[in-house]
Amino acid sequence: MLPTVNVDAMVAFLTELLNIPSPTGDTDQAMAWLEETFASTFADMPLTHKRTPKGLLVTHWPGKQQDAPRGLTAHVDTLGAMVRQIKKNGRLRITQLGGWSWTSVEGEGVTIFASNGQTYRGTILPTTASIHAHTSKERNAPRDDTNMEVRIDAHTTCEDETKALGIRVGDVIAVDPRVEVNDNGFIRSRHLDDKASIACIYGAMLALAEAGLQPAQDSYFHISNYEEVGHGAATGFPPNLTDLISIDMAVVAPDQMSDEYSVTICAKDTAGPYHMQLRRELEALAEANNLRYATDIYPFYASDGEAYWQAGGNVRVGLVGPGVDASHHYERTHRDALENCAKLLLAYLLSE
């Protein structure tokens, strides 16, 4: 029987992490919080924590055995934007960080991290947002980087006034998460991809620690910071790693097997199939522990595990994750999905 997973602690951890901005390329604040939280939570356990030059966080937990080390990876970087141009009207033309649809952020609040250390609030809007000033044809212009802009909440009406605020090309923009935790178990927020998975790792680690248990093998808990642009977990593991489990959100959508209450084990995505034997082992662990799970295939998806494979990693790679609806939009999951995912990770860590 598996140790108890503290779901309330997982949700509290997730809520705090979601409220720390971490767009791809600007994740240091979130990484520092994670390192501090891991260090304080597991202060009595024999864990070591290391930040790499790339900005990764790697936590090592010695196992009962050291002959087949294992890695668990999830990413803290999220979708976001960057200043591409300061326009003549003082507003910002932006470029995407990660792959998102322009329609998914229309009207969304943002925080602009200016080069001088100041932060400013703003909103992503169409250039023809006002219904009282533009024709229907103008208002229905395609949503893209030429027809969308950031309106800054500051006194600026021209390029020079915006530059005087300290805002420059290359400054990072974070999209508001809008975290909401409901009494019925639903959690909705942007950036559940992939902070929900980090919460699942935390939940599995906490269950081990509270039960006074040790992983069966040397285990490396790897938090990457460039997954949304394709190379997050390409490095940061010991050379003798045997297994790598990538934990990332499971796509809930029509024609998919995944749902918001289960852990999903991915069989194949855009880059191809995952390691068959490891997948079967994960499915067997889910069944043996009476977990609610699905096996699914994703047609437009790739994970950090594959980034390590493509970098030359000679390991078995698997992909699991909690079900998340409306990926790369205003996402939603349920605490049951977090619990099932954390329990699968826990079962895997304890398996011989």
CSV table of C-alpha atoms in Angstrom, one decimal:
chain,number,residue,atom,x,y,z
A,1,MET,CA,0.0,0.0,0.0
A,2,LEU,CA,1.3,3.4,-1.0
A,3,PRO,CA,2.0,6.1,1.7
A,4,THR,CA,-0.5,8.9,1.9
A,5,VAL,CA,-0.2,11.8,-0.5
A,6,ASN,CA,-0.9,15.2,1.1
A,7,VAL,CA,-3.1,16.7,-1.7
A,8,ASP,CA,-3.8,19.9,0.3
A,9,ALA,CA,-0.1,20.5,0.6
A,10,MET,CA,0.3,19.9,-3.2
A,11,VAL,CA,-2.4,22.4,-4.0
A,12,ALA,CA,-0.9,25.0,-1.7
A,13,PHE,CA,2.5,24.5,-3.3
A,14,LEU,CA,1.0,24.7,-6.7
A,15,THR,CA,-0.9,27.9,-6.0
A,16,GLU,CA,2.2,29.7,-4.7
A,17,LEU,CA,4.3,28.5,-7.7
A,18,LEU,CA,1.6,29.6,-10.2
A,19,ASN,CA,1.7,33.1,-8.8
A,20,ILE,CA,5.5,33.5,-9.4
A,21,PRO,CA,6.1,34.6,-13.0
A,22,SER,CA,8.5,32.4,-15.0
A,23,PRO,CA,8.2,32.9,-18.7
A,24,THR,CA,10.8,31.0,-20.7
A,25,GLY,CA,14.1,32.8,-20.4
A,26,ASP,CA,13.3,34.5,-17.1
A,27,THR,CA,12.8,31.7,-14.5
A,28,ASP,CA,15.3,32.6,-11.8
A,29,GLN,CA,12.7,33.8,-9.3
A,30,ALA,CA,10.7,30.6,-9.6
A,31,MET,CA,13.8,28.5,-9.5
A,32,ALA,CA,15.0,30.2,-6.3
A,33,TRP,CA,11.7,29.7,-4.7
A,34,LEU,CA,11.7,26.0,-5.6
A,35,GLU,CA,15.2,25.5,-4.3
A,36,GLU,CA,14.4,27.2,-1.1
A,37,THR,CA,11.1,25.3,-0.7
A,38,PHE,CA,12.7,21.9,-1.4
A,39,ALA,CA,15.6,22.7,0.9
A,40,SER,CA,13.4,23.7,3.8
A,41,THR,CA,10.7,21.1,3.3
A,42,PHE,CA,13.2,18.2,3.1
A,43,ALA,CA,15.8,19.7,5.5
A,44,ASP,CA,15.9,16.4,7.5
A,45,MET,CA,16.4,14.2,4.5
A,46,PRO,CA,19.7,13.4,2.8
A,47,LEU,CA,19.0,15.5,-0.3
A,48,THR,CA,21.3,17.8,-2.2
A,49,HIS,CA,20.3,20.6,-4.5
A,50,LYS,CA,22.2,22.1,-7.4
A,51,ARG,CA,21.6,25.0,-9.8
A,52,THR,CA,23.4,24.5,-13.1
A,53,PRO,CA,24.8,27.3,-15.3
A,54,LYS,CA,21.8,26.9,-17.6
A,55,GLY,CA,19.5,27.6,-14.7
A,56,LEU,CA,18.2,24.1,-14.0
A,57,LEU,CA,17.5,22.8,-10.5
A,58,VAL,CA,18.6,19.3,-9.8
A,59,THR,CA,17.8,17.6,-6.5
A,60,HIS,CA,19.5,14.3,-5.7
A,61,TRP,CA,17.9,11.8,-3.3
A,62,PRO,CA,20.2,8.8,-2.6
A,63,GLY,CA,18.4,5.5,-3.1
A,64,LYS,CA,18.7,2.0,-1.5
A,65,GLN,CA,20.6,1.0,-4.7
A,66,GLN,CA,22.8,3.0,-7.1
A,67,ASP,CA,23.1,0.7,-10.1
A,68,ALA,CA,20.3,2.1,-12.1
A,69,PRO,CA,19.7,5.9,-11.3
A,70,ARG,CA,16.4,7.4,-12.3
A,71,GLY,CA,15.4,10.9,-13.2
A,72,LEU,CA,12.1,12.7,-13.0
A,73,THR,CA,11.8,16.0,-14.9
A,74,ALA,CA,9.2,18.7,-15.2
A,75,HIS,CA,9.5,22.3,-16.3
A,76,VAL,CA,8.9,25.6,-14.6
A,77,ASP,CA,9.1,27.8,-17.7
A,78,THR,CA,5.8,29.0,-19.0
A,79,LEU,CA,4.4,30.7,-22.1
A,80,GLY,CA,5.0,34.5,-22.2
A,81,ALA,CA,6.1,37.3,-24.5
A,82,MET,CA,9.0,39.7,-25.1
A,83,VAL,CA,9.0,43.3,-26.3
A,84,ARG,CA,9.8,43.3,-30.0
A,85,GLN,CA,9.2,46.9,-30.8
A,86,ILE,CA,8.2,50.1,-29.0
A,87,LYS,CA,5.6,51.6,-31.3
A,88,LYS,CA,5.1,55.3,-32.2
A,89,ASN,CA,2.0,55.4,-30.0
A,90,GLY,CA,4.0,54.2,-27.0
A,91,ARG,CA,2.5,50.7,-27.0
A,92,LEU,CA,4.4,47.5,-27.4
A,93,ARG,CA,4.6,45.1,-30.3
A,94,ILE,CA,5.5,41.7,-28.8
A,95,THR,CA,6.9,38.4,-29.9
A,96,GLN,CA,5.9,35.0,-28.4
A,97,LEU,CA,7.8,33.0,-25.9
A,98,GLY,CA,6.5,29.5,-26.5
A,99,GLY,CA,3.7,28.4,-28.7
A,100,TRP,CA,0.3,30.1,-28.0
A,101,SER,CA,-2.6,31.4,-30.0
A,102,TRP,CA,-3.1,35.1,-30.1
A,103,THR,CA,-6.8,34.7,-29.5
A,104,SER,CA,-6.1,32.9,-26.2
A,105,VAL,CA,-4.5,36.1,-24.7
A,106,GLU,CA,-6.8,38.8,-26.0
A,107,GLY,CA,-7.7,41.1,-23.2
A,108,GLU,CA,-5.4,39.4,-20.7
A,109,GLY,CA,-3.4,41.3,-18.1
A,110,VAL,CA,0.4,41.2,-18.1
A,111,THR,CA,3.4,42.3,-16.2
A,112,ILE,CA,6.3,44.0,-18.1
A,113,PHE,CA,9.7,43.5,-16.5
A,114,ALA,CA,11.6,46.6,-17.7
A,115,SER,CA,15.3,46.7,-18.2
A,116,ASN,CA,15.8,49.2,-15.4
A,117,GLY,CA,14.3,46.8,-12.8
A,118,GLN,CA,10.8,48.4,-12.7
A,119,THR,CA,7.7,46.5,-13.4
A,120,TYR,CA,4.6,47.8,-15.2
A,121,ARG,CA,1.1,46.4,-15.7
A,122,GLY,CA,-0.5,46.2,-19.0
A,123,THR,CA,-3.1,44.5,-21.3
A,124,ILE,CA,-2.8,42.6,-24.5
A,125,LEU,CA,-5.3,44.1,-27.0
A,126,PRO,CA,-6.1,44.3,-30.7
A,127,THR,CA,-5.0,47.5,-32.3
A,128,THR,CA,-8.7,48.0,-33.2
A,129,ALA,CA,-10.2,47.1,-29.8
A,130,SER,CA,-12.7,50.0,-29.4
A,131,ILE,CA,-16.1,49.0,-30.8
A,132,HIS,CA,-17.1,52.7,-30.9
A,133,ALA,CA,-14.2,53.7,-33.1
A,134,HIS,CA,-13.7,50.9,-35.6
A,135,THR,CA,-15.8,49.2,-38.2
A,136,SER,CA,-16.7,45.5,-37.9
A,137,LYS,CA,-14.2,44.7,-40.6
A,138,GLU,CA,-11.5,46.5,-38.7
A,139,ARG,CA,-12.3,44.8,-35.4
A,140,ASN,CA,-12.3,41.4,-37.0
A,141,ALA,CA,-8.7,41.8,-38.4
A,142,PRO,CA,-6.5,38.7,-37.9
A,143,ARG,CA,-5.0,38.3,-34.5
A,144,ASP,CA,-1.3,38.3,-35.0
A,145,ASP,CA,1.8,40.3,-33.9
A,146,THR,CA,1.0,43.1,-36.3
A,147,ASN,CA,-2.6,43.6,-35.1
A,148,MET,CA,-2.1,43.0,-31.4
A,149,GLU,CA,-0.2,45.2,-28.9
A,150,VAL,CA,0.3,45.8,-25.2
A,151,ARG,CA,-1.3,48.8,-23.7
A,152,ILE,CA,0.9,49.9,-20.8
A,153,ASP,CA,-0.7,51.2,-17.6
A,154,ALA,CA,1.6,54.3,-17.5
A,155,HIS,CA,1.5,57.8,-18.8
A,156,THR,CA,2.9,57.2,-22.3
A,157,THR,CA,1.6,58.2,-25.7
A,158,CYS,CA,4.8,57.9,-27.8
A,159,GLU,CA,8.0,55.9,-28.2
A,160,ASP,CA,10.2,58.3,-26.2
A,161,GLU,CA,7.9,58.3,-23.2
A,162,THR,CA,7.8,54.5,-23.1
A,163,LYS,CA,11.6,54.4,-23.4
A,164,ALA,CA,11.8,56.8,-20.4
A,165,LEU,CA,10.0,54.2,-18.4
A,166,GLY,CA,13.0,52.0,-18.8
A,167,ILE,CA,11.2,49.6,-21.2
A,168,ARG,CA,13.4,48.2,-24.0
A,169,VAL,CA,13.3,45.7,-26.8
A,170,GLY,CA,14.0,42.3,-25.3
A,171,ASP,CA,12.2,42.9,-22.0
A,172,VAL,CA,10.1,39.9,-20.8
A,173,ILE,CA,6.3,40.0,-20.4
A,174,ALA,CA,4.5,37.6,-18.1
A,175,VAL,CA,0.8,36.7,-18.7
A,176,ASP,CA,-1.4,36.7,-15.6
A,177,PRO,CA,-2.1,33.2,-14.3
A,178,ARG,CA,-5.5,34.1,-12.6
A,179,VAL,CA,-5.3,31.2,-10.2
A,180,GLU,CA,-8.6,29.9,-8.8
A,181,VAL,CA,-9.0,26.9,-6.5
A,182,ASN,CA,-12.6,25.8,-6.2
A,183,ASP,CA,-14.2,23.9,-3.3
A,184,ASN,CA,-15.2,21.1,-5.6
A,185,GLY,CA,-11.6,20.3,-6.5
A,186,PHE,CA,-11.1,22.1,-9.7
A,187,ILE,CA,-8.1,24.3,-10.2
A,188,ARG,CA,-8.1,26.8,-13.1
A,189,SER,CA,-5.1,28.9,-14.1
A,190,ARG,CA,-2.8,29.7,-16.9
A,191,HIS,CA,0.6,27.9,-16.7
A,192,LEU,CA,-0.7,24.6,-15.2
A,193,ASP,CA,1.6,23.5,-17.9
A,194,ASP,CA,3.8,22.6,-16.3
A,195,LYS,CA,3.6,23.8,-12.7
A,196,ALA,CA,1.0,21.2,-11.9
A,197,SER,CA,3.6,18.5,-12.7
A,198,ILE,CA,6.1,20.1,-10.4
A,199,ALA,CA,3.5,19.9,-7.7
A,200,CYS,CA,3.0,16.2,-8.4
A,201,ILE,CA,6.8,15.6,-8.0
A,202,TYR,CA,6.7,17.6,-4.8
A,203,GLY,CA,3.7,15.5,-3.6
A,204,ALA,CA,5.5,12.3,-4.2
A,205,MET,CA,8.7,13.5,-2.5
A,206,LEU,CA,6.7,14.7,0.5
A,207,ALA,CA,4.9,11.4,0.8
A,208,LEU,CA,8.3,9.6,0.9
A,209,ALA,CA,9.7,12.0,3.4
A,210,GLU,CA,6.7,11.9,5.8
A,211,ALA,CA,6.7,8.1,5.6
A,212,GLY,CA,10.4,7.9,6.4
A,213,LEU,CA,11.0,6.0,3.1
A,214,GLN,CA,13.8,6.1,0.6
A,215,PRO,CA,13.7,5.7,-3.2
A,216,ALA,CA,14.6,2.2,-4.5
A,217,GLN,CA,17.2,3.7,-6.7
A,218,ASP,CA,19.3,6.9,-6.7
A,219,SER,CA,16.8,9.5,-7.9
A,220,TYR,CA,17.3,12.9,-9.6
A,221,PHE,CA,14.4,15.4,-9.5
A,222,HIS,CA,15.1,17.8,-12.4
A,223,ILE,CA,13.3,21.1,-13.0
A,224,SER,CA,14.0,22.5,-16.4
A,225,ASN,CA,13.7,26.0,-17.6
A,226,TYR,CA,13.6,25.9,-21.5
A,227,GLU,CA,11.0,23.2,-22.3
A,228,GLU,CA,8.6,25.6,-24.1
A,229,VAL,CA,11.3,26.2,-26.7
A,230,GLY,CA,12.4,22.6,-27.0
A,231,HIS,CA,15.6,22.0,-25.1
A,232,GLY,CA,14.8,22.2,-21.4
A,233,ALA,CA,16.0,18.7,-20.2
A,234,ALA,CA,18.7,18.2,-22.8
A,235,THR,CA,21.3,18.2,-20.0
A,236,GLY,CA,21.6,18.1,-16.2
A,237,PHE,CA,21.6,14.3,-15.5
A,238,PRO,CA,24.3,11.9,-14.4
A,239,PRO,CA,26.0,10.0,-17.2
A,240,ASN,CA,24.8,6.6,-15.8
A,241,LEU,CA,21.1,7.5,-15.8
A,242,THR,CA,18.9,4.5,-16.7
A,243,ASP,CA,15.3,5.9,-16.7
A,244,LEU,CA,13.9,9.3,-17.3
A,245,ILE,CA,10.2,10.1,-16.6
A,246,SER,CA,9.1,13.3,-18.1
A,247,ILE,CA,6.1,14.7,-16.2
A,248,ASP,CA,4.0,17.2,-18.2
A,249,MET,CA,0.4,18.1,-18.6
A,250,ALA,CA,-1.8,15.5,-20.3
A,251,VAL,CA,-3.9,16.9,-23.0
A,252,VAL,CA,-7.7,16.9,-22.3
A,253,ALA,CA,-9.6,17.6,-25.5
A,254,PRO,CA,-12.2,15.9,-27.8
A,255,ASP,CA,-11.0,12.5,-29.2
A,256,GLN,CA,-8.4,12.2,-26.4
A,257,MET,CA,-8.4,9.5,-23.7
A,258,SER,CA,-7.1,11.9,-21.0
A,259,ASP,CA,-9.4,13.6,-18.5
A,260,GLU,CA,-9.0,16.0,-15.7
A,261,TYR,CA,-9.2,13.4,-12.9
A,262,SER,CA,-6.6,10.9,-14.1
A,263,VAL,CA,-2.9,10.5,-14.6
A,264,THR,CA,-2.1,9.8,-18.2
A,265,ILE,CA,0.7,7.6,-19.5
A,266,CYS,CA,1.6,8.8,-23.0
A,267,ALA,CA,2.3,6.1,-25.6
A,268,LYS,CA,3.3,8.4,-28.5
A,269,ASP,CA,3.5,12.0,-29.5
A,270,THR,CA,4.8,14.1,-32.4
A,271,ALA,CA,8.3,12.9,-31.9
A,272,GLY,CA,7.3,9.2,-31.9
A,273,PRO,CA,6.7,6.4,-29.3
A,274,TYR,CA,8.0,6.3,-25.8
A,275,HIS,CA,9.9,3.3,-24.4
A,276,MET,CA,7.5,0.4,-24.6
A,277,GLN,CA,8.8,-1.6,-21.7
A,278,LEU,CA,8.9,1.4,-19.4
A,279,ARG,CA,5.3,2.4,-20.4
A,280,ARG,CA,4.1,-1.1,-19.6
A,281,GLU,CA,5.8,-1.0,-16.2
A,282,LEU,CA,4.1,2.4,-15.5
A,283,GLU,CA,0.7,1.0,-16.6
A,284,ALA,CA,1.2,-2.1,-14.3
A,285,LEU,CA,2.1,0.2,-11.4
A,286,ALA,CA,-1.1,2.2,-12.0
A,287,GLU,CA,-3.2,-0.9,-12.1
A,288,ALA,CA,-1.6,-2.5,-9.1
A,289,ASN,CA,-2.2,0.6,-7.0
A,290,ASN,CA,-5.8,1.1,-8.2
A,291,LEU,CA,-5.0,4.5,-9.7
A,292,ARG,CA,-7.3,6.2,-12.2
A,293,TYR,CA,-5.2,6.4,-15.3
A,294,ALA,CA,-5.4,6.6,-19.1
A,295,THR,CA,-3.0,5.7,-21.9
A,296,ASP,CA,-3.1,8.4,-24.7
A,297,ILE,CA,-1.5,9.6,-27.9
A,298,TYR,CA,-0.8,13.3,-28.6
A,299,PRO,CA,-0.6,14.5,-32.2
A,300,PHE,CA,0.8,18.0,-31.5
A,301,TYR,CA,3.1,17.6,-28.5
A,302,ALA,CA,6.7,16.8,-27.5
A,303,SER,CA,8.3,16.6,-24.1
A,304,ASP,CA,11.5,17.2,-22.2
A,305,GLY,CA,12.2,13.5,-22.2
A,306,GLU,CA,12.5,13.6,-25.9
A,307,ALA,CA,14.8,16.6,-25.7
A,308,TYR,CA,17.2,14.4,-23.6
A,309,TRP,CA,16.9,11.6,-26.2
A,310,GLN,CA,17.7,14.0,-29.0
A,311,ALA,CA,20.7,15.2,-27.1
A,312,GLY,CA,22.0,11.7,-27.0
A,313,GLY,CA,20.6,10.4,-23.8
A,314,ASN,CA,20.9,6.6,-23.7
A,315,VAL,CA,18.0,6.0,-21.3
A,316,ARG,CA,14.5,4.6,-21.2
A,317,VAL,CA,12.1,7.6,-21.5
A,318,GLY,CA,8.5,7.7,-20.3
A,319,LEU,CA,5.9,10.5,-20.2
A,320,VAL,CA,3.1,10.9,-17.6
A,321,GLY,CA,1.1,13.8,-16.3
A,322,PRO,CA,-2.1,15.1,-14.7
A,323,GLY,CA,-5.0,15.8,-17.1
A,324,VAL,CA,-5.2,19.5,-18.0
A,325,ASP,CA,-8.0,20.9,-20.2
A,326,ALA,CA,-7.4,23.7,-22.7
A,327,SER,CA,-3.7,23.4,-23.0
A,328,HIS,CA,-1.8,26.7,-23.7
A,329,HIS,CA,-5.0,28.6,-23.0
A,330,TYR,CA,-6.8,29.3,-19.6
A,331,GLU,CA,-6.2,25.8,-18.3
A,332,ARG,CA,-8.0,23.7,-15.8
A,333,THR,CA,-7.3,20.5,-13.8
A,334,HIS,CA,-8.7,18.8,-10.7
A,335,ARG,CA,-7.0,17.8,-7.5
A,336,ASP,CA,-7.8,14.1,-8.3
A,337,ALA,CA,-5.5,14.3,-11.3
A,338,LEU,CA,-2.7,15.7,-9.1
A,339,GLU,CA,-3.2,12.9,-6.6
A,340,ASN,CA,-3.2,10.1,-9.2
A,341,CYS,CA,-0.1,11.5,-10.8
A,342,ALA,CA,1.7,11.9,-7.5
A,343,LYS,CA,0.8,8.4,-6.5
A,344,LEU,CA,2.1,6.9,-9.8
A,345,LEU,CA,5.4,8.8,-9.3
A,346,LEU,CA,5.5,7.5,-5.7
A,347,ALA,CA,4.9,3.9,-6.8
A,348,TYR,CA,7.6,4.2,-9.5
A,349,LEU,CA,10.2,5.7,-7.0
A,350,LEU,CA,9.5,2.8,-4.6
A,351,SER,CA,9.5,0.1,-7.3
A,352,GLU,CA,12.5,-2.3,-7.4
